[in-house]
XYZ file of C-alpha atoms in Angstrom:
475
model
C -13.829 23.201 -1.893
C -10.801 24.561 -3.761
C -9.356 25.918 -0.518
C -9.950 22.591 1.246
C -8.099 20.768 -1.544
C -5.247 23.268 -1.301
C -5.052 22.800 2.474
C -4.751 19.014 2.246
C -2.306 19.291 -0.661
C -0.130 21.427 1.616
C -0.324 18.811 4.369
C 0.662 16.136 1.867
C 3.628 18.202 0.652
C 4.815 18.852 4.216
C 4.652 15.165 5.144
C 4.978 12.806 2.173
C 6.622 15.492 0.051
C 9.871 15.812 1.990
C 9.682 14.810 5.633
C 8.377 11.281 6.086
C 10.425 9.132 3.737
C 13.823 10.453 4.943
C 12.632 10.141 8.559
C 11.450 6.567 8.046
C 14.752 5.577 6.455
C 16.994 7.436 8.926
C 15.077 6.268 11.981
C 14.990 2.727 10.593
C 18.765 2.706 10.165
C 19.190 4.148 13.677
C 16.892 1.508 15.196
C 18.696 -1.219 13.249
C 22.164 -0.147 14.365
C 21.348 0.378 18.047
C 19.301 -2.829 18.292
C 22.085 -4.874 16.729
C 20.060 -5.426 13.554
C 17.299 -7.242 15.420
C 15.327 -7.875 12.223
C 18.066 -10.237 11.047
C 19.183 -11.590 14.420
C 15.697 -12.821 15.283
C 14.518 -13.655 11.783
C 14.177 -17.355 12.571
C 12.082 -16.631 15.671
C 9.551 -14.689 13.600
C 8.108 -17.897 12.225
C 7.392 -19.274 15.711
C 4.466 -16.864 15.879
C 2.722 -18.848 13.154
C 2.506 -21.735 15.625
C 1.290 -19.542 18.476
C -2.406 -20.379 18.207
C -3.285 -20.427 21.908
C -3.925 -17.644 24.393
C -3.553 -17.878 28.153
C -7.288 -17.662 28.869
C -8.573 -19.239 25.646
C -10.574 -16.095 24.868
C -8.029 -13.490 23.803
C -6.511 -13.062 20.361
C -3.510 -15.301 19.772
C -0.198 -14.122 18.414
C -0.855 -15.894 15.107
C -4.299 -14.336 14.697
C -2.921 -10.844 15.347
C -0.154 -11.481 12.819
C -2.603 -12.675 10.160
C -4.913 -9.671 10.676
C -1.880 -7.425 10.274
C -0.746 -9.238 7.109
C -4.276 -8.868 5.757
C -4.095 -5.136 6.341
C -0.641 -4.605 4.895
C -1.215 -6.856 1.888
C -3.738 -5.136 -0.370
C -4.071 -3.223 -3.593
C -0.606 -1.755 -3.137
C 0.904 -5.179 -3.704
C -0.829 -5.552 -7.068
C -1.467 -2.049 -8.357
C 1.172 -0.120 -6.377
C 4.094 -2.292 -7.458
C 2.982 -2.066 -11.083
C 2.881 1.739 -10.869
C 6.316 1.836 -9.214
C 7.825 -0.260 -12.016
C 6.072 1.771 -14.717
C 7.287 5.118 -13.372
C 10.573 4.118 -11.734
C 11.738 1.199 -13.844
C 12.767 -2.280 -12.614
C 15.174 -0.664 -10.126
C 12.214 0.472 -8.030
C 11.797 -3.147 -6.937
C 15.280 -3.183 -5.400
C 14.552 -0.086 -3.325
C 11.252 -1.598 -2.205
C 13.281 -4.524 -0.845
C 15.681 -2.147 0.915
C 12.925 -0.148 2.581
C 11.243 -3.370 3.731
C 14.413 -4.738 5.341
C 14.892 -1.439 7.164
C 11.209 -1.152 8.007
C 11.180 -4.562 9.688
C 13.033 -3.186 12.708
C 10.756 -0.123 12.876
C 7.848 -2.551 13.057
C 9.555 -4.384 15.929
C 9.887 -1.120 17.866
C 6.355 0.213 17.328
C 4.609 -3.129 17.891
C 6.679 -3.879 21.006
C 5.626 -0.518 22.463
C 2.000 -1.217 21.540
C 2.167 -4.497 23.443
C 3.854 -2.899 26.445
C 1.193 -0.208 26.874
C -1.872 -2.271 25.968
C -4.766 -2.473 28.424
C -7.296 -5.167 29.211
C -10.944 -4.396 28.431
C -13.984 -5.394 30.454
C -14.685 -8.283 28.054
C -11.214 -9.770 28.467
C -9.661 -8.557 25.211
C -6.714 -6.214 24.764
C -6.522 -2.810 23.130
C -3.510 -0.687 22.347
C -1.611 1.101 19.630
C 0.207 4.338 18.963
C -2.345 6.559 20.743
C -1.991 4.592 23.957
C 1.788 4.381 23.936
C 1.920 8.111 23.225
C -0.309 8.834 26.248
C 1.121 6.311 28.706
C 4.673 6.383 27.447
C 5.127 10.139 27.035
C 2.630 11.346 29.642
C -0.622 13.278 29.826
C 0.884 16.481 28.421
C 1.079 14.661 25.073
C -2.576 13.621 25.135
C -3.321 16.141 22.354
C -0.867 14.251 20.167
C -2.639 10.948 20.855
C -6.050 12.519 20.138
C -4.929 14.000 16.811
C -3.383 10.658 15.897
C -6.622 8.776 16.690
C -8.798 11.155 14.675
C -6.497 10.942 11.645
C -6.365 7.146 11.936
C -10.137 6.742 12.026
C -10.925 9.157 9.195
C -8.176 8.052 6.827
C -8.363 4.272 7.240
C -11.906 3.362 8.285
C -13.631 5.968 6.126
C -11.371 7.045 3.259
C -9.418 3.891 2.472
C -12.461 1.643 2.837
C -14.245 3.676 0.171
C -11.313 3.038 -2.166
C -11.238 -0.669 -1.301
C -14.943 -1.004 -2.088
C -14.354 0.767 -5.384
C -11.392 -1.485 -6.257
C -13.341 -4.686 -5.634
C -16.422 -3.550 -7.560
C -14.355 -2.287 -10.495
C -12.323 -5.495 -10.782
C -15.435 -7.685 -10.658
C -17.247 -5.531 -13.218
C -14.309 -5.588 -15.662
C -13.583 -9.316 -15.472
C -16.915 -10.963 -14.661
C -19.458 -8.319 -15.642
C -21.328 -8.200 -12.321
C -22.805 -4.740 -11.787
C -21.433 -2.538 -9.048
C -24.776 -2.471 -7.209
C -24.690 -6.198 -6.464
C -21.041 -6.102 -5.427
C -21.820 -3.190 -3.115
C -24.692 -5.075 -1.490
C -22.533 -8.190 -1.006
C -19.648 -6.184 0.470
C -21.955 -4.360 2.862
C -23.632 -7.568 4.034
C -20.490 -9.680 4.496
C -18.555 -6.756 5.958
C -21.366 -6.019 8.407
C -21.489 -9.614 9.653
C -17.759 -9.613 10.361
C -17.276 -6.145 11.856
C -20.313 -6.440 14.128
C -18.632 -9.521 15.570
C -15.758 -7.420 16.897
C -12.055 -8.205 16.945
C -12.610 -11.895 17.753
C -14.656 -12.484 14.595
C -12.295 -10.271 12.581
C -9.342 -12.406 13.691
C -11.229 -15.626 12.935
C -12.027 -14.375 9.436
C -8.391 -13.405 8.891
C -7.302 -16.879 10.034
C -9.134 -18.270 6.995
C -8.837 -15.516 4.378
C -5.158 -14.601 4.702
C -3.555 -18.035 4.135
C -5.842 -18.665 1.150
C -5.122 -15.214 -0.261
C -1.347 -15.454 0.103
C -1.034 -19.041 -1.136
C -3.248 -18.361 -4.166
C -1.169 -15.396 -5.292
C 2.096 -17.205 -4.543
C 0.924 -20.145 -6.642
C 0.256 -17.877 -9.621
C 3.683 -16.263 -9.274
C 5.512 -19.578 -8.869
C 3.879 -20.930 -12.040
C 4.980 -17.810 -13.936
C 8.538 -17.940 -12.562
C 8.979 -21.664 -13.258
C 7.616 -21.192 -16.788
C 10.207 -18.476 -17.405
C 13.012 -19.724 -15.150
C 15.649 -19.164 -17.809
C 14.892 -15.419 -17.887
C 14.884 -14.907 -14.099
C 18.662 -14.184 -13.761
C 18.428 -11.502 -16.470
C 15.471 -9.884 -14.682
C 17.372 -9.805 -11.373
C 20.424 -8.260 -13.092
C 18.125 -5.662 -14.693
C 16.614 -4.798 -11.302
C 20.025 -4.266 -9.697
C 21.536 -2.327 -12.617
C 18.523 -0.067 -12.905
C 18.501 0.515 -9.139
C 21.952 2.103 -9.333
C 21.446 3.950 -12.612
C 23.671 1.590 -14.629
C 20.888 0.651 -17.018
C 18.165 3.295 -16.848
C 14.979 2.613 -18.783
C 12.970 5.643 -17.609
C 13.742 9.326 -17.258
C 15.311 10.292 -13.961
C 17.466 7.173 -13.667
C 18.533 6.131 -10.189
C 16.741 9.024 -8.476
C 13.288 8.151 -9.738
C 13.890 4.453 -9.036
C 14.724 5.253 -5.407
C 11.795 7.633 -5.004
C 9.215 5.298 -6.515
C 10.539 2.160 -4.823
C 10.791 3.621 -1.342
C 7.505 5.477 -1.468
C 5.514 2.537 -2.827
C 7.270 0.187 -0.435
C 6.366 2.320 2.573
C 2.764 2.678 1.402
C 2.573 -1.076 0.998
C 4.117 -2.415 4.217
C 3.120 0.533 6.494
C 6.184 0.051 8.718
C 6.470 3.133 10.912
C 3.055 4.520 10.027
C 1.504 3.404 13.321
C -1.355 1.356 11.894
C -0.167 -2.217 12.589
C 0.507 -1.576 16.326
C -3.256 -1.265 16.846
C -3.607 -4.915 15.855
C -0.343 -6.082 17.439
C -1.601 -4.948 20.851
C -4.566 -7.339 20.718
C -2.380 -10.451 20.976
C -2.026 -12.379 24.218
C 1.717 -13.103 24.362
C 4.263 -13.673 27.118
C 6.579 -10.803 26.216
C 6.021 -7.569 24.224
C 9.032 -8.248 22.008
C 7.535 -11.588 20.967
C 4.748 -9.840 19.062
C 7.108 -7.107 17.871
C 9.281 -9.736 16.192
C 6.199 -11.492 14.806
C 4.883 -8.290 13.263
C 8.166 -7.656 11.468
C 7.466 -10.901 9.614
C 4.338 -9.309 8.132
C 6.541 -6.564 6.615
C 8.773 -9.258 5.096
C 5.801 -11.187 3.696
C 4.159 -8.052 2.341
C 7.104 -6.590 0.447
C 9.844 -9.174 0.032
C 7.432 -11.965 -0.933
C 4.074 -10.635 -2.214
C 5.377 -7.461 -3.886
C 8.188 -9.476 -5.480
C 5.587 -11.855 -6.918
C 3.923 -8.942 -8.713
C 7.275 -7.608 -9.889
C 8.340 -10.898 -11.508
C 4.915 -11.424 -13.073
C 5.301 -8.032 -14.780
C 9.001 -8.085 -15.640
C 8.939 -11.621 -17.075
C 6.172 -10.641 -19.511
C 6.055 -8.407 -22.590
C 3.205 -6.091 -21.563
C 5.338 -3.704 -19.503
C 6.359 -0.495 -21.270
C 8.853 1.635 -19.271
C 7.556 5.107 -18.473
C 4.040 4.442 -19.743
C 1.171 5.646 -17.577
C -1.152 2.709 -17.004
C -3.593 1.504 -14.387
C -1.547 -0.702 -12.070
C -4.176 -3.420 -11.773
C -4.512 -3.533 -15.576
C -0.746 -3.977 -16.056
C -0.609 -6.865 -13.589
C -3.759 -8.415 -15.026
C -2.562 -8.190 -18.625
C 0.823 -9.622 -17.646
C -0.844 -12.617 -16.030
C -3.003 -13.144 -19.119
C 0.170 -13.077 -21.257
C 1.758 -15.796 -19.096
C -1.192 -18.037 -18.270
C -4.052 -17.213 -20.615
C -7.346 -15.348 -20.232
C -8.534 -17.553 -17.346
C -5.873 -15.984 -15.110
C -7.707 -12.640 -14.988
C -10.599 -14.312 -13.168
C -8.275 -15.837 -10.611
C -6.591 -12.461 -10.139
C -9.996 -10.867 -9.604
C -10.653 -13.386 -6.850
C -7.242 -12.594 -5.330
C -8.014 -8.851 -5.457
C -11.322 -9.555 -3.740
C -9.553 -11.368 -0.905
C -6.795 -8.736 -0.697
C -9.278 -5.877 -0.548
C -11.647 -7.578 1.857
C -8.861 -8.367 4.302
C -7.862 -4.689 4.138
C -11.463 -3.601 4.716
C -11.836 -5.473 8.004
C -8.362 -4.301 9.078
C -9.146 -0.679 8.210
C -12.401 -0.875 10.145
C -10.683 -2.197 13.264
C -8.181 0.663 13.226
C -11.086 3.092 13.414
C -12.782 1.112 16.173
C -9.589 1.116 18.202
C -9.199 4.869 17.697
C -12.761 5.447 18.922
C -12.186 3.233 21.947
C -9.315 5.538 22.895
C -11.301 8.728 22.353
C -14.319 7.349 24.249
C -12.639 5.126 26.809
C -14.934 2.876 28.873
C -18.638 2.198 28.440
C -19.067 5.440 26.495
C -17.380 3.803 23.517
C -20.238 1.433 22.636
C -22.527 3.933 20.899
C -19.772 5.664 18.844
C -18.461 2.238 17.745
C -21.994 1.210 16.700
C -22.311 4.344 14.541
C -18.835 3.720 13.065
C -19.897 0.221 12.031
C -22.983 1.597 10.306
C -20.879 4.294 8.628
C -18.299 1.779 7.344
C -21.028 -0.450 5.872
C -22.529 2.599 4.126
C -19.084 3.702 2.910
C -18.401 0.258 1.420
C -21.682 0.377 -0.470
C -21.096 3.960 -1.619
C -17.529 3.298 -2.769
C -18.602 0.206 -4.702
C -21.690 1.628 -6.410
C -20.579 5.206 -7.102
C -16.918 5.153 -8.227
C -16.849 8.930 -8.635
C -17.721 9.321 -4.958
C -14.262 8.108 -3.932
C -12.817 11.447 -5.061
C -14.513 12.939 -1.990
C -12.022 11.075 0.188
C -8.950 12.857 -1.170
C -7.963 13.711 2.414
C -6.952 10.124 3.271
C -3.309 10.205 2.130
C -2.514 13.604 3.731
C -4.063 12.516 7.047
C -2.081 9.285 6.914
C 1.000 11.465 6.550
C 0.067 13.360 9.724
C -0.457 10.215 11.803
C 2.782 8.727 10.454
C 4.686 11.857 11.458
C 3.207 11.781 14.970
C 3.966 8.075 15.290
C 7.591 8.529 14.234
C 8.118 11.364 16.719
C 6.740 9.147 19.480
C 8.932 6.227 18.416
C 12.138 8.207 18.573
C 11.224 9.522 22.052
C 10.223 6.066 23.335
C 13.015 4.127 21.653
C 15.013 3.829 24.920
C 12.049 2.026 26.498
C 11.812 -0.320 23.518
C 15.523 -1.071 23.918
C 15.023 -1.911 27.607
C 12.472 -4.515 26.586
C 14.652 -5.838 23.780
C 17.599 -6.187 26.161
C 15.385 -8.002 28.676
C 14.236 -10.362 25.936
C 17.815 -10.900 24.751
C 19.120 -11.595 28.269
C 16.451 -14.235 28.882
C 17.390 -15.973 25.651
C 21.034 -15.986 26.769
C 19.940 -17.652 30.007
C 18.458 -20.493 27.963
C 14.804 -19.463 28.280
C 13.144 -20.481 25.025
C 10.085 -18.245 25.505
C 10.997 -15.079 27.420
C 8.381 -13.837 29.888
C 7.743 -10.188 30.697
C 7.833 -9.384 34.420
C 6.138 -6.002 35.077
C 7.801 -5.806 38.486
C 11.127 -5.289 36.702
C 9.753 -2.078 35.160
C 8.037 -0.247 38.063
C 8.627 3.183 36.520
C 6.470 2.467 33.466
C 2.771 3.395 33.308
C 1.488 -0.014 32.235
C -1.779 -1.863 32.867
C -0.999 -4.519 35.485
C -4.163 -6.434 34.556
C -2.841 -6.822 31.025
C 0.556 -7.928 32.309
C -0.041 -10.180 35.261
C 3.179 -11.971 36.057
C 3.386 -15.437 34.464
C 6.508 -16.544 36.336
């Protein structure tokens, strides 16, 4: 076991240790510059996806549903616990660098989700599947199939198995600490509710997200708004502190500007997942008229995750008196105690409910990533049995993670494997970026012609290996 730990520690060092964060930032800046800063140019159009609640055939996933599932996956424990840890270790300046990495990551999300839409395929039941594995295979060619296979395996093991164990543990721990309900009962409830949703497939997952995500986001926003309004006179000072600390002008922890950058960027990337290749699996399920439409929509989920939700946590913490710079503390505890300071002891129960919604939305998202990976590895009718066993495994993992908190240490491989799939995804993105730009230029030209909703015409791209059934001309 010691050698296995050492092996995965090495993988983590080779990916998250020095390679991934610079690549994500550099590639994001490159994509931004070449695309004409698309994340800002089309910012207003992002919100149109929230009104896109109809599909062409009435059966497929709508653009809004795909967006909400993606938001549910991105918004999770990292927005509550991760931000608190970043501020504790990196100081208030870490928040600024989280904002920076989100604004850069928005364009990376446009690129990867546009490619996922382009190379999606239509299944026998009328739904769509796609993601990084499929755009690696169909965009780069069969000689890169090994890369797509490795990506799919890492995606399934890290998200559906490893991260779902942690989510189950987070929910059970929060409920036990605040309400006193034993882990066993939480585990049973998670397994039952999770089973009902995931056995319903992507349609039921999207329907659940359509309800859970708005409630989850609005509830947490309401808490933050109450805190900010109650302390509105201190808000300017907090913002000044964030900016000064970000540039080392007012360091409150050891390491100054360097540790603020490191903590902010790393936690920001973990939170919004831009460039990691996870969100494209959901983006591909949407029935939209043009691939760029969903790419732009998905960049909104990065904005909501980091600029809005993470900022809520940051202000809740920094406007209180619980935060101690440099102190090692459980992130959830810091956020919870800060809320109690502002609003009273009742707030911890509301936060527990918010954590439950955050974690549950991540659970169903994490499961779908694994299902999509299996559908790639076992394409066609062969996929049904492996997907059935995955569903059983995820239900068991949820129960195990909730009832036996020590068992989550078994899943130490999740972060290193996520580093591997992120590295593979980034390599594919840089190689396929010219194709993404062709689509973006097509989208841009149609807008210039006065077309309010650009339509993708596959006949204009005969050299691309795309599924014509998924992209029947709508002209």
